PDB file of C-alpha atoms in Angstrom:
ATOM      1  CA  MET A 870       6.438   6.467 -14.579  1.00 52.00           C
ATOM      2  CA  GLY A 871       3.287   5.871 -16.165  1.00 59.00           C
ATOM      3  CA  ARG A 872       1.023   8.944 -16.662  1.00 74.00           C
ATOM      4  CA  VAL A 873      -2.067   9.567 -14.357  1.00 75.00           C
ATOM      5  CA  THR A 874      -4.319  10.077 -17.139  1.00 72.00           C
ATOM      6  CA  GLU A 875      -4.566   8.996 -20.896  1.00 79.00           C
ATOM      7  CA  ARG A 876      -6.292  10.428 -23.791  1.00 80.00           C
ATOM      8  CA  ARG A 877      -8.590   8.173 -25.914  1.00 80.00           C
ATOM      9  CA  ARG A 878     -10.952   8.727 -29.171  1.00 85.00           C
ATOM     10  CA  ILE A 879     -14.505   8.001 -28.521  1.00 76.00           C
ATOM     11  CA  LEU A 880     -17.769   8.345 -29.994  1.00 74.00           C
ATOM     12  CA  ARG A 881     -19.729  11.060 -28.172  1.00 82.00           C
ATOM     13  CA  ILE A 882     -23.759  10.916 -28.647  1.00 74.00           C
ATOM     14  CA  ARG A 883     -25.460  13.624 -26.886  1.00 81.00           C
ATOM     15  CA  ASP A 884     -29.052  14.765 -27.613  1.00 81.00           C
ATOM     16  CA  GLY A 885     -29.078  13.174 -30.978  1.00 81.00           C
ATOM     17  CA  VAL A 886     -25.804  14.946 -32.065  1.00 84.00           C
ATOM     18  CA  VAL A 887     -22.983  12.586 -32.833  1.00 82.00           C
ATOM     19  CA  GLY A 888     -19.367  13.151 -33.235  1.00 87.00           C
ATOM     20  CA  HIS A 889     -15.906  11.908 -32.441  1.00 88.00           C
ATOM     21  CA  ARG A 890     -13.604  13.295 -29.670  1.00 86.00           C
ATOM     22  CA  ALA A 891     -10.688  12.841 -27.374  1.00 88.00           C
ATOM     23  CA  ASP A 892     -11.805  11.723 -23.896  1.00 79.00           C
ATOM     24  CA  THR A 893      -9.475  11.870 -20.769  1.00 78.00           C
ATOM     25  CA  LEU A 894      -9.363   8.656 -18.686  1.00 77.00           C
ATOM     26  CA  VAL A 895      -7.666   7.755 -15.664  1.00 71.00           C
ATOM     27  CA  ALA A 896      -4.759   5.384 -15.975  1.00 78.00           C
ATOM     28  CA  GLU A 897      -4.764   2.078 -14.489  1.00 81.00           C
ATOM     29  CA  GLU A 898      -1.764  -0.284 -14.213  1.00 87.00           C
ATOM     30  CA  PRO A 899      -0.638  -2.944 -12.182  1.00 89.00           C
ATOM     31  CA  LEU A 900       1.956  -2.382  -9.264  1.00 91.00           C
ATOM     32  CA  GLU A 901       3.840  -5.361  -7.963  1.00 92.00           C
ATOM     33  CA  ILE A 902       5.360  -4.686  -4.368  1.00 93.00           C
ATOM     34  CA  ARG A 903       8.108  -6.596  -3.371  1.00 93.00           C
ATOM     35  CA  LEU A 904       9.629  -6.906   0.281  1.00 94.00           C
ATOM     36  CA  ASN A 905      13.387  -7.540   0.234  1.00 94.00           C
ATOM     37  CA  GLY A 906      13.536  -8.637  -3.116  1.00 92.00           C
ATOM     38  CA  ARG A 907      10.561 -11.167  -2.808  1.00 91.00           C
ATOM     39  CA  PRO A 908       7.058 -10.801  -4.381  1.00 91.00           C
ATOM     40  CA  LEU A 909       4.546  -9.854  -1.928  1.00 90.00           C
ATOM     41  CA  ALA A 910       1.355  -8.567  -3.555  1.00 90.00           C
ATOM     42  CA  ILE A 911      -0.068  -6.927  -6.690  1.00 91.00           C
ATOM     43  CA  THR A 912      -2.672  -4.066  -6.872  1.00 89.00           C
ATOM     44  CA  MET A 913      -4.197  -2.426  -9.754  1.00 91.00           C
ATOM     45  CA  ARG A 914      -3.449   1.291  -9.066  1.00 91.00           C
ATOM     46  CA  THR A 915      -3.301   4.887 -10.777  1.00 89.00           C
ATOM     47  CA  PRO A 916       0.708   5.573 -11.450  1.00 90.00           C
ATOM     48  CA  GLY A 917       1.901   8.083  -9.113  1.00 89.00           C
ATOM     49  CA  ASP A 918       2.907   8.094  -5.179  1.00 93.00           C
ATOM     50  CA  ASP A 919       4.121   4.328  -5.963  1.00 95.00           C
ATOM     51  CA  PHE A 920       6.452   4.434  -2.955  1.00 97.00           C
ATOM     52  CA  ALA A 921       4.094   5.820  -0.619  1.00 97.00           C
ATOM     53  CA  LEU A 922       1.616   3.166  -1.787  1.00 96.00           C
ATOM     54  CA  ALA A 923       3.886   0.533  -1.114  1.00 97.00           C
ATOM     55  CA  THR A 924       4.947   1.665   2.381  1.00 97.00           C
ATOM     56  CA  GLY A 925       1.675   2.489   3.172  1.00 97.00           C
ATOM     57  CA  PHE A 926       0.366  -0.970   2.300  1.00 94.00           C
ATOM     58  CA  LEU A 927       3.148  -2.285   4.547  1.00 94.00           C
ATOM     59  CA  VAL A 928       1.685  -0.470   7.460  1.00 94.00           C
ATOM     60  CA  SER A 929      -1.411  -1.902   7.080  1.00 91.00           C
ATOM     61  CA  GLU A 930       0.198  -5.209   7.059  1.00 88.00           C
ATOM     62  CA  GLY A 931       1.606  -4.648  10.466  1.00 89.00           C
ATOM     63  CA  VAL A 932       5.327  -4.745   8.996  1.00 92.00           C
ATOM     64  CA  LEU A 933       6.076  -0.977   9.092  1.00 95.00           C
ATOM     65  CA  ALA A 934       5.300   1.687  11.891  1.00 95.00           C
ATOM     66  CA  ALA A 935       8.222   4.206  11.352  1.00 96.00           C
ATOM     67  CA  ALA A 936      10.215   5.825   8.637  1.00 97.00           C
ATOM     68  CA  ASP A 937      13.415   4.331  10.119  1.00 97.00           C
ATOM     69  CA  GLU A 938      12.278   1.118   9.546  1.00 97.00           C
ATOM     70  CA  VAL A 939      12.860   1.295   5.970  1.00 98.00           C
ATOM     71  CA  ALA A 940      16.319   1.005   4.526  1.00 98.00           C
ATOM     72  CA  SER A 941      15.193   2.019   0.708  1.00 97.00           C
ATOM     73  CA  VAL A 942      12.252   1.813  -1.858  1.00 97.00           C
ATOM     74  CA  VAL A 943      13.177   1.598  -5.355  1.00 95.00           C
ATOM     75  CA  TYR A 944      11.762   0.620  -8.839  1.00 94.00           C
ATOM     76  CA  CYS A 945      13.189  -2.470 -10.009  1.00 88.00           C
ATOM     77  CA  ALA A 946      15.390  -2.084 -12.916  1.00 75.00           C
ATOM     78  CA  GLY A 947      15.027  -5.552 -14.409  1.00 62.00           C
ATOM     79  CA  ALA A 948      11.339  -5.846 -14.112  1.00 57.00           C
ATOM     80  CA  THR A 949      10.957  -7.652 -17.541  1.00 60.00           C
ATOM     81  CA  ASP A 950      12.939 -10.500 -19.311  1.00 63.00           C
ATOM     82  CA  GLU A 951      14.913  -7.814 -21.370  1.00 67.00           C
ATOM     83  CA  GLY A 952      15.808  -6.004 -18.178  1.00 62.00           C
ATOM     84  CA  VAL A 953      13.577  -2.770 -18.906  1.00 64.00           C
ATOM     85  CA  ASN A 954      12.297  -0.714 -15.991  1.00 69.00           C
ATOM     86  CA  THR A 955       8.307  -0.690 -16.378  1.00 76.00           C
ATOM     87  CA  TYR A 956       8.016   1.704 -13.160  1.00 86.00           C
ATOM     88  CA  ASN A 957       5.406  -0.994 -12.044  1.00 90.00           C
ATOM     89  CA  VAL A 958       7.431  -3.013  -9.595  1.00 93.00           C
ATOM     90  CA  VAL A 959       8.442  -1.636  -6.449  1.00 95.00           C
ATOM     91  CA  ASP A 960      10.882  -3.301  -3.839  1.00 96.00           C
ATOM     92  CA  VAL A 961      10.920  -2.106  -0.189  1.00 97.00           C
ATOM     93  CA  ARG A 962      14.165  -2.982   1.767  1.00 97.00           C
ATOM     94  CA  LEU A 963      13.800  -3.160   5.507  1.00 97.00           C
ATOM     95  CA  ALA A 964      16.090  -1.483   7.860  1.00 97.00           C
ATOM     96  CA  PRO A 965      18.529  -4.002   9.584  1.00 96.00           C
ATOM     97  CA  GLY A 966      16.815  -5.557  12.650  1.00 94.00           C
ATOM     98  CA  VAL A 967      13.315  -5.172  11.314  1.00 94.00           C
ATOM     99  CA  PRO A 968      11.380  -8.651  11.347  1.00 90.00           C
ATOM    100  CA  VAL A 969      10.586  -9.805   7.861  1.00 88.00           C
ATOM    101  CA  PRO A 970       7.090 -11.439   7.992  1.00 80.00           C
ATOM    102  CA  ASP A 971       6.819 -14.814   6.470  1.00 74.00           C
ATOM    103  CA  ILE A 972       5.950 -14.246   2.825  1.00 62.00           C
ATOM    104  CA  THR A 973       4.245 -17.433   1.577  1.00 54.00           C
ATOM    105  CA  LEU A 974       0.959 -18.189  -0.160  1.00 40.00           C
ATOM    106  CA  GLU A 975      -0.432 -19.466   3.064  1.00 38.00           C
ATOM    107  CA  ARG A 976       0.632 -16.212   5.083  1.00 41.00           C
ATOM    108  CA  ASN A 977      -2.094 -14.729   6.996  1.00 39.00           C
ATOM    109  CA  VAL A 978      -3.398 -11.972   4.865  1.00 41.00           C
ATOM    110  CA  TYR A 979      -6.371  -9.658   5.938  1.00 37.00           C
ATOM    111  CA  THR A 980      -5.824  -6.607   3.971  1.00 38.00           C
ATOM    112  CA  THR A 981      -8.315  -7.392   0.998  1.00 39.00           C
ATOM    113  CA  SER A 982     -11.975  -7.792   1.556  1.00 32.00           C
ATOM    114  CA  SER A 983     -12.309 -10.242  -1.318  1.00 35.00           C
ATOM    115  CA  CYS A 984      -9.643 -12.727   0.186  1.00 36.00           C
ATOM    116  CA  GLY A 985     -12.270 -14.856   1.916  1.00 34.00           C
ATOM    117  CA  LEU A 986     -11.595 -14.197   5.445  1.00 38.00           C
ATOM    118  CA  CYS A 987     -14.296 -12.831   7.627  1.00 43.00           C
ATOM    119  CA  GLY A 988     -15.779 -12.694  11.073  1.00 46.00           C
ATOM    120  CA  LYS A 989     -13.798 -12.904  14.133  1.00 48.00           C
ATOM    121  CA  ALA A 990     -10.950 -14.146  12.607  1.00 53.00           C
ATOM    122  CA  SER A 991     -10.456 -11.062  10.465  1.00 57.00           C
ATOM    123  CA  LEU A 992     -11.118  -8.861  13.767  1.00 63.00           C
ATOM    124  CA  ASP A 993      -8.621 -10.751  15.837  1.00 67.00           C
ATOM    125  CA  ALA A 994      -6.024 -10.530  12.968  1.00 64.00           C
ATOM    126  CA  VAL A 995      -6.086  -6.657  13.031  1.00 67.00           C
ATOM    127  CA  ARG A 996      -6.295  -6.420  16.833  1.00 62.00           C
ATOM    128  CA  THR A 997      -3.227  -8.356  17.449  1.00 59.00           C
ATOM    129  CA  ALA A 998      -1.320  -7.051  14.389  1.00 71.00           C
ATOM    130  CA  THR A 999      -1.550  -3.471  15.001  1.00 79.00           C
ATOM    131  CA  ARG A1000       1.575  -1.519  16.156  1.00 84.00           C
ATOM    132  CA  LEU A1001      -0.290   1.740  16.382  1.00 87.00           C
ATOM    133  CA  PRO A1002      -3.404   1.102  18.379  1.00 83.00           C
ATOM    134  CA  ILE A1003      -6.056   3.702  18.875  1.00 86.00           C
ATOM    135  CA  THR A1004      -5.493   4.755  22.553  1.00 76.00           C
ATOM    136  CA  ASP A1005      -7.586   7.587  23.155  1.00 71.00           C
ATOM    137  CA  HIS A1006     -11.327   6.988  22.732  1.00 61.00           C
ATOM    138  CA  ARG A1007     -12.825  10.439  23.080  1.00 62.00           C
ATOM    139  CA  SER A1008     -10.707  12.670  21.429  1.00 66.00           C
ATOM    140  CA  PRO A1009     -11.015  14.533  19.026  1.00 68.00           C
ATOM    141  CA  ALA A1010     -14.391  15.873  19.821  1.00 84.00           C
ATOM    142  CA  LEU A1011     -15.976  16.610  16.423  1.00 91.00           C
ATOM    143  CA  THR A1012     -19.226  18.480  15.866  1.00 93.00           C
ATOM    144  CA  PRO A1013     -21.663  17.351  13.271  1.00 93.00           C
ATOM    145  CA  GLU A1014     -21.148  20.444  11.258  1.00 95.00           C
ATOM    146  CA  LEU A1015     -17.463  19.993  11.041  1.00 96.00           C
ATOM    147  CA  LEU A1016     -18.142  16.340   9.585  1.00 95.00           C
ATOM    148  CA  SER A1017     -20.810  17.857   7.305  1.00 94.00           C
ATOM    149  CA  SER A1018     -18.051  20.067   5.927  1.00 95.00           C
ATOM    150  CA  LEU A1019     -15.646  17.227   4.969  1.00 95.00           C
ATOM    151  CA  PRO A1020     -17.309  15.812   1.673  1.00 93.00           C
ATOM    152  CA  ASP A1021     -17.033  19.107  -0.051  1.00 91.00           C
ATOM    153  CA  ARG A1022     -13.543  19.741   0.884  1.00 91.00           C
ATOM    154  CA  LEU A1023     -12.528  16.363  -0.211  1.00 91.00           C
ATOM    155  CA  ARG A1024     -14.236  16.936  -3.520  1.00 85.00           C
ATOM    156  CA  GLY A1025     -12.227  20.198  -3.847  1.00 83.00           C
ATOM    157  CA  ALA A1026      -9.183  18.349  -3.551  1.00 77.00           C
ATOM    158  CA  GLN A1027     -10.038  15.730  -6.507  1.00 71.00           C
ATOM    159  CA  ALA A1028      -8.045  17.418  -9.466  1.00 62.00           C
ATOM    160  CA  VAL A1029      -7.947  14.364 -11.556  1.00 59.00           C
ATOM    161  CA  PHE A1030     -11.445  13.345 -10.824  1.00 53.00           C
ATOM    162  CA  ASP A1031     -12.568  16.624 -12.453  1.00 52.00           C
ATOM    163  CA  ARG A1032     -10.802  15.780 -15.622  1.00 56.00           C
ATOM    164  CA  THR A1033     -11.860  11.860 -15.748  1.00 52.00           C
ATOM    165  CA  GLY A1034     -14.758  11.253 -13.417  1.00 55.00           C
ATOM    166  CA  GLY A1035     -13.246   7.806 -12.643  1.00 57.00           C
ATOM    167  CA  LEU A1036     -11.361   8.151  -9.504  1.00 77.00           C
ATOM    168  CA  HIS A1037     -11.543   7.362  -5.638  1.00 84.00           C
ATOM    169  CA  ALA A1038     -10.278   9.935  -3.208  1.00 90.00           C
ATOM    170  CA  ALA A1039      -9.110   9.671   0.345  1.00 94.00           C
ATOM    171  CA  ALA A1040      -8.025  12.728   2.620  1.00 95.00           C
ATOM    172  CA  LEU A1041      -6.727  13.395   6.016  1.00 97.00           C
ATOM    173  CA  PHE A1042      -8.231  16.164   8.247  1.00 96.00           C
ATOM    174  CA  ASP A1043      -7.156  17.484  11.500  1.00 95.00           C
ATOM    175  CA  ALA A1044      -9.526  17.916  14.267  1.00 92.00           C
ATOM    176  CA  ASP A1045     -10.188  21.249  13.208  1.00 93.00           C
ATOM    177  CA  GLY A1046     -11.199  20.215   9.802  1.00 94.00           C
ATOM    178  CA  GLU A1047      -8.184  21.412   7.995  1.00 94.00           C
ATOM    179  CA  LEU A1048      -7.124  19.433   5.012  1.00 95.00           C
ATOM    180  CA  LEU A1049      -3.534  17.820   5.727  1.00 96.00           C
ATOM    181  CA  ASP A1050      -3.516  15.687   2.628  1.00 95.00           C
ATOM    182  CA  ALA A1051      -5.343  13.794  -0.310  1.00 93.00           C
ATOM    183  CA  ARG A1052      -4.726  11.224  -2.889  1.00 92.00           C
ATOM    184  CA  GLU A1053      -6.668   9.920  -5.704  1.00 89.00           C
ATOM    185  CA  ASP A1054      -6.578   6.300  -7.273  1.00 91.00           C
ATOM    186  CA  VAL A1055      -8.913   4.061  -8.904  1.00 86.00           C
ATOM    187  CA  GLY A1056      -8.740   1.853  -5.947  1.00 86.00           C
ATOM    188  CA  ARG A1057     -10.054   3.496  -2.854  1.00 87.00           C
ATOM    189  CA  HIS A1058      -7.809   1.134  -0.619  1.00 92.00           C
ATOM    190  CA  ASN A1059      -4.743   2.443  -2.713  1.00 93.00           C
ATOM    191  CA  ALA A1060      -5.648   6.011  -2.016  1.00 93.00           C
ATOM    192  CA  VAL A1061      -5.656   5.434   1.703  1.00 96.00           C
ATOM    193  CA  ASP A1062      -2.349   3.589   1.365  1.00 96.00           C
ATOM    194  CA  LYS A1063      -0.883   6.668  -0.411  1.00 96.00           C
ATOM    195  CA  LEU A1064      -1.911   8.764   2.585  1.00 96.00           C
ATOM    196  CA  VAL A1065      -0.518   6.513   5.167  1.00 97.00           C
ATOM    197  CA  GLY A1066       2.861   5.884   3.281  1.00 98.00           C
ATOM    198  CA  ARG A1067       3.479   9.747   2.931  1.00 97.00           C
ATOM    199  CA  ALA A1068       2.626  10.001   6.616  1.00 97.00           C
ATOM    200  CA  LEU A1069       4.978   7.314   7.403  1.00 97.00           C
ATOM    201  CA  ARG A1070       7.840   8.901   5.410  1.00 95.00           C
ATOM    202  CA  ASP A1071       7.005  12.380   7.191  1.00 96.00           C
ATOM    203  CA  GLY A1072       7.259  10.641  10.725  1.00 96.00           C
ATOM    204  CA  ARG A1073       3.565  11.396  11.476  1.00 95.00           C
ATOM    205  CA  LEU A1074       2.517   7.722  12.419  1.00 95.00           C
ATOM    206  CA  PRO A1075       0.393   7.202  14.391  1.00 94.00           C
ATOM    207  CA  LEU A1076      -2.104   9.400  12.974  1.00 95.00           C
ATOM    208  CA  ALA A1077      -3.891  10.169  16.269  1.00 93.00           C
ATOM    209  CA  GLY A1078      -6.283  13.064  16.284  1.00 91.00           C
ATOM    210  CA  ASN A1079      -6.693  12.854  12.635  1.00 95.00           C
ATOM    211  CA  ILE A1080      -9.967  12.002  10.473  1.00 96.00           C
ATOM    212  CA  LEU A1081      -9.678   9.962   7.386  1.00 97.00           C
ATOM    213  CA  MET A1082     -12.526  10.687   4.873  1.00 96.00           C
ATOM    214  CA  VAL A1083     -13.033   8.544   1.725  1.00 95.00           C
ATOM    215  CA  SER A1084     -15.327   9.029  -1.329  1.00 90.00           C
ATOM    216  CA  GLY A1085     -17.076   5.830  -1.567  1.00 86.00           C
ATOM    217  CA  ARG A1086     -18.225   3.079   1.044  1.00 90.00           C
ATOM    218  CA  ALA A1087     -16.456   1.903   4.380  1.00 92.00           C
ATOM    219  CA  SER A1088     -15.583  -1.310   3.716  1.00 91.00           C
ATOM    220  CA  PHE A1089     -13.720  -3.592   6.256  1.00 91.00           C
ATOM    221  CA  GLU A1090     -10.415  -2.985   4.338  1.00 90.00           C
ATOM    222  CA  LEU A1091     -10.504   0.591   4.748  1.00 94.00           C
ATOM    223  CA  ALA A1092     -11.562   0.356   8.417  1.00 94.00           C
ATOM    224  CA  GLN A1093      -8.687  -1.788   9.011  1.00 92.00           C
ATOM    225  CA  LYS A1094      -6.313   0.365   7.179  1.00 94.00           C
ATOM    226  CA  ALA A1095      -7.544   3.375   9.687  1.00 96.00           C
ATOM    227  CA  VAL A1096      -6.867   1.216  12.651  1.00 94.00           C
ATOM    228  CA  MET A1097      -3.523  -0.188  11.555  1.00 93.00           C
ATOM    229  CA  ALA A1098      -2.372   3.652  11.109  1.00 95.00           C
ATOM    230  CA  GLY A1099      -3.821   4.820  14.564  1.00 95.00           C
ATOM    231  CA  ILE A1100      -6.471   6.940  12.836  1.00 96.00           C
ATOM    232  CA  PRO A1101      -9.413   7.191  15.386  1.00 95.00           C
ATOM    233  CA  VAL A1102     -12.133   8.258  12.833  1.00 96.00           C
ATOM    234  CA  LEU A1103     -13.189   7.085   9.494  1.00 97.00           C
ATOM    235  CA  ALA A1104     -15.951   9.096   7.753  1.00 97.00           C
ATOM    236  CA  ALA A1105     -17.587   7.922   4.346  1.00 95.00           C
ATOM    237  CA  VAL A1106     -20.094   9.480   2.028  1.00 93.00           C
ATOM    238  CA  SER A1107     -21.719   5.892   1.539  1.00 92.00           C
ATOM    239  CA  ALA A1108     -22.349   2.971   3.617  1.00 92.00           C
ATOM    240  CA  PRO A1109     -20.150   0.918   5.816  1.00 93.00           C
ATOM    241  CA  SER A1110     -20.269  -3.009   5.847  1.00 90.00           C
ATOM    242  CA  SER A1111     -21.179  -5.064   8.924  1.00 89.00           C
ATOM    243  CA  LEU A1112     -17.748  -6.153   9.307  1.00 88.00           C
ATOM    244  CA  ALA A1113     -16.514  -2.817   9.362  1.00 91.00           C
ATOM    245  CA  VAL A1114     -18.872  -1.698  11.980  1.00 92.00           C
ATOM    246  CA  ASP A1115     -17.835  -4.931  14.055  1.00 90.00           C
ATOM    247  CA  LEU A1116     -14.215  -3.885  13.625  1.00 91.00           C
ATOM    248  CA  ALA A1117     -14.811  -0.307  14.566  1.00 92.00           C
ATOM    249  CA  VAL A1118     -16.617  -1.435  17.674  1.00 90.00           C
ATOM    250  CA  GLU A1119     -13.854  -3.977  18.549  1.00 90.00           C
ATOM    251  CA  THR A1120     -11.073  -1.375  18.150  1.00 91.00           C
ATOM    252  CA  GLY A1121     -12.599   1.863  19.468  1.00 92.00           C
ATOM    253  CA  LEU A1122     -12.754   3.521  15.899  1.00 95.00           C
ATOM    254  CA  THR A1123     -15.329   6.140  15.230  1.00 94.00           C
ATOM    255  CA  LEU A1124     -17.244   5.213  12.047  1.00 93.00           C
ATOM    256  CA  VAL A1125     -19.195   7.651  10.199  1.00 94.00           C
ATOM    257  CA  GLY A1126     -21.191   6.767   7.092  1.00 94.00           C
ATOM    258  CA  PHE A1127     -23.931   8.249   4.682  1.00 94.00           C
ATOM    259  CA  LEU A1128     -22.221  11.575   5.239  1.00 93.00           C
ATOM    260  CA  ARG A1129     -24.108  13.678   2.837  1.00 91.00           C
ATOM    261  CA  GLY A1130     -25.206  17.489   3.494  1.00 88.00           C
ATOM    262  CA  ASN A1131     -25.820  17.987   7.206  1.00 90.00           C
ATOM    263  CA  ALA A1132     -27.134  14.189   7.560  1.00 92.00           C
ATOM    264  CA  MET A1133     -24.880  11.359   8.725  1.00 94.00           C
ATOM    265  CA  ASN A1134     -25.085   7.987  10.624  1.00 94.00           C
ATOM    266  CA  VAL A1135     -22.573   7.255  13.311  1.00 95.00           C
ATOM    267  CA  TYR A1136     -22.021   3.654  13.384  1.00 94.00           C
ATOM    268  CA  ALA A1137     -19.334   3.071  16.380  1.00 93.00           C
ATOM    269  CA  GLY A1138     -17.585   5.685  18.501  1.00 92.00           C
ATOM    270  CA  GLU A1139     -20.067   8.007  19.163  1.00 91.00           C
ATOM    271  CA  ASP A1140     -18.270   9.307  22.151  1.00 91.00           C
ATOM    272  CA  ARG A1141     -16.175  11.261  19.816  1.00 92.00           C
ATOM    273  CA  ILE A1142     -19.066  13.219  18.637  1.00 91.00           C
ATOM    274  CA  ALA A1143     -20.164  16.607  20.400  1.00 88.00           C
ATOM    275  CA  LEU A1144     -23.783  16.546  20.249  1.00 81.00           C
ATOM    276  CA  ALA A1145     -26.183  19.441  21.149  1.00 70.00           C
ATOM    277  CA  ALA A1146     -28.547  18.225  23.994  1.00 49.00           C
ATOM    278  CA  ARG A1147     -31.737  17.910  21.626  1.00 51.00           C
ATOM    279  CA  GLN A1148     -31.941  14.626  20.216  1.00 56.00           C
ATOM    280  CA  ALA A1149     -34.672  12.660  17.906  1.00 55.00           C
ATOM    281  CA  HIS A1150     -36.516   9.787  19.887  1.00 53.00           C
TER     282      HIS A1150
END
């Protein structure tokens, strides 16, 4: 297993003072995800929670929806020509009877925002593929005050960020704003997959009544992952993309962006927000 952080010698310049010192960096290594022994995807990630990352990815692909659909998750011992285990290749074996998707270069992938798919085709792909649809469009009822408290709670859970300043984070909260789980990674999508994979293992899918809080922007990819896990609310400290908003409207996801201090923008699903009577015009 690779380390989450690594040390490097750097030249540090501050206010004209120059000196060498050791600096802590977040580790980044490739992870190959295999399904029943066949290569499926490669992602750059921070080592750790690799089994959760792989299974969470398969939830977002519509392959998994319950813990008993997984027969095993293992590191591949013969990952190199010399048979050395690099701990950078994970193989997920499906339980008997679980359908295996067609794994080809032409398969209908929609999980990566840079893959070229866009517009209605992407929205239709998520809506038809999800096995854990968002069913209750009015629960939980969230106050703006509760939502405003989430960024600081997420920041408080970022232990590795405090040492490196180079990680994204994602966290799950319940409807009362209690922190359920938090994960960090160089990729915000990986952090979400780790959360979902751990929830799958614990038998907590779908994540109805939960709030997904992310440290950056709300891309189509993150909105898609929330929908595929049955999460009704996605909140982000930065902006959403237009396609993320379209997906939220299409699927009933509440999407909150620019969540900073006591300010926020609600782009979709405002029926879940408990508002006072006074509104600005």
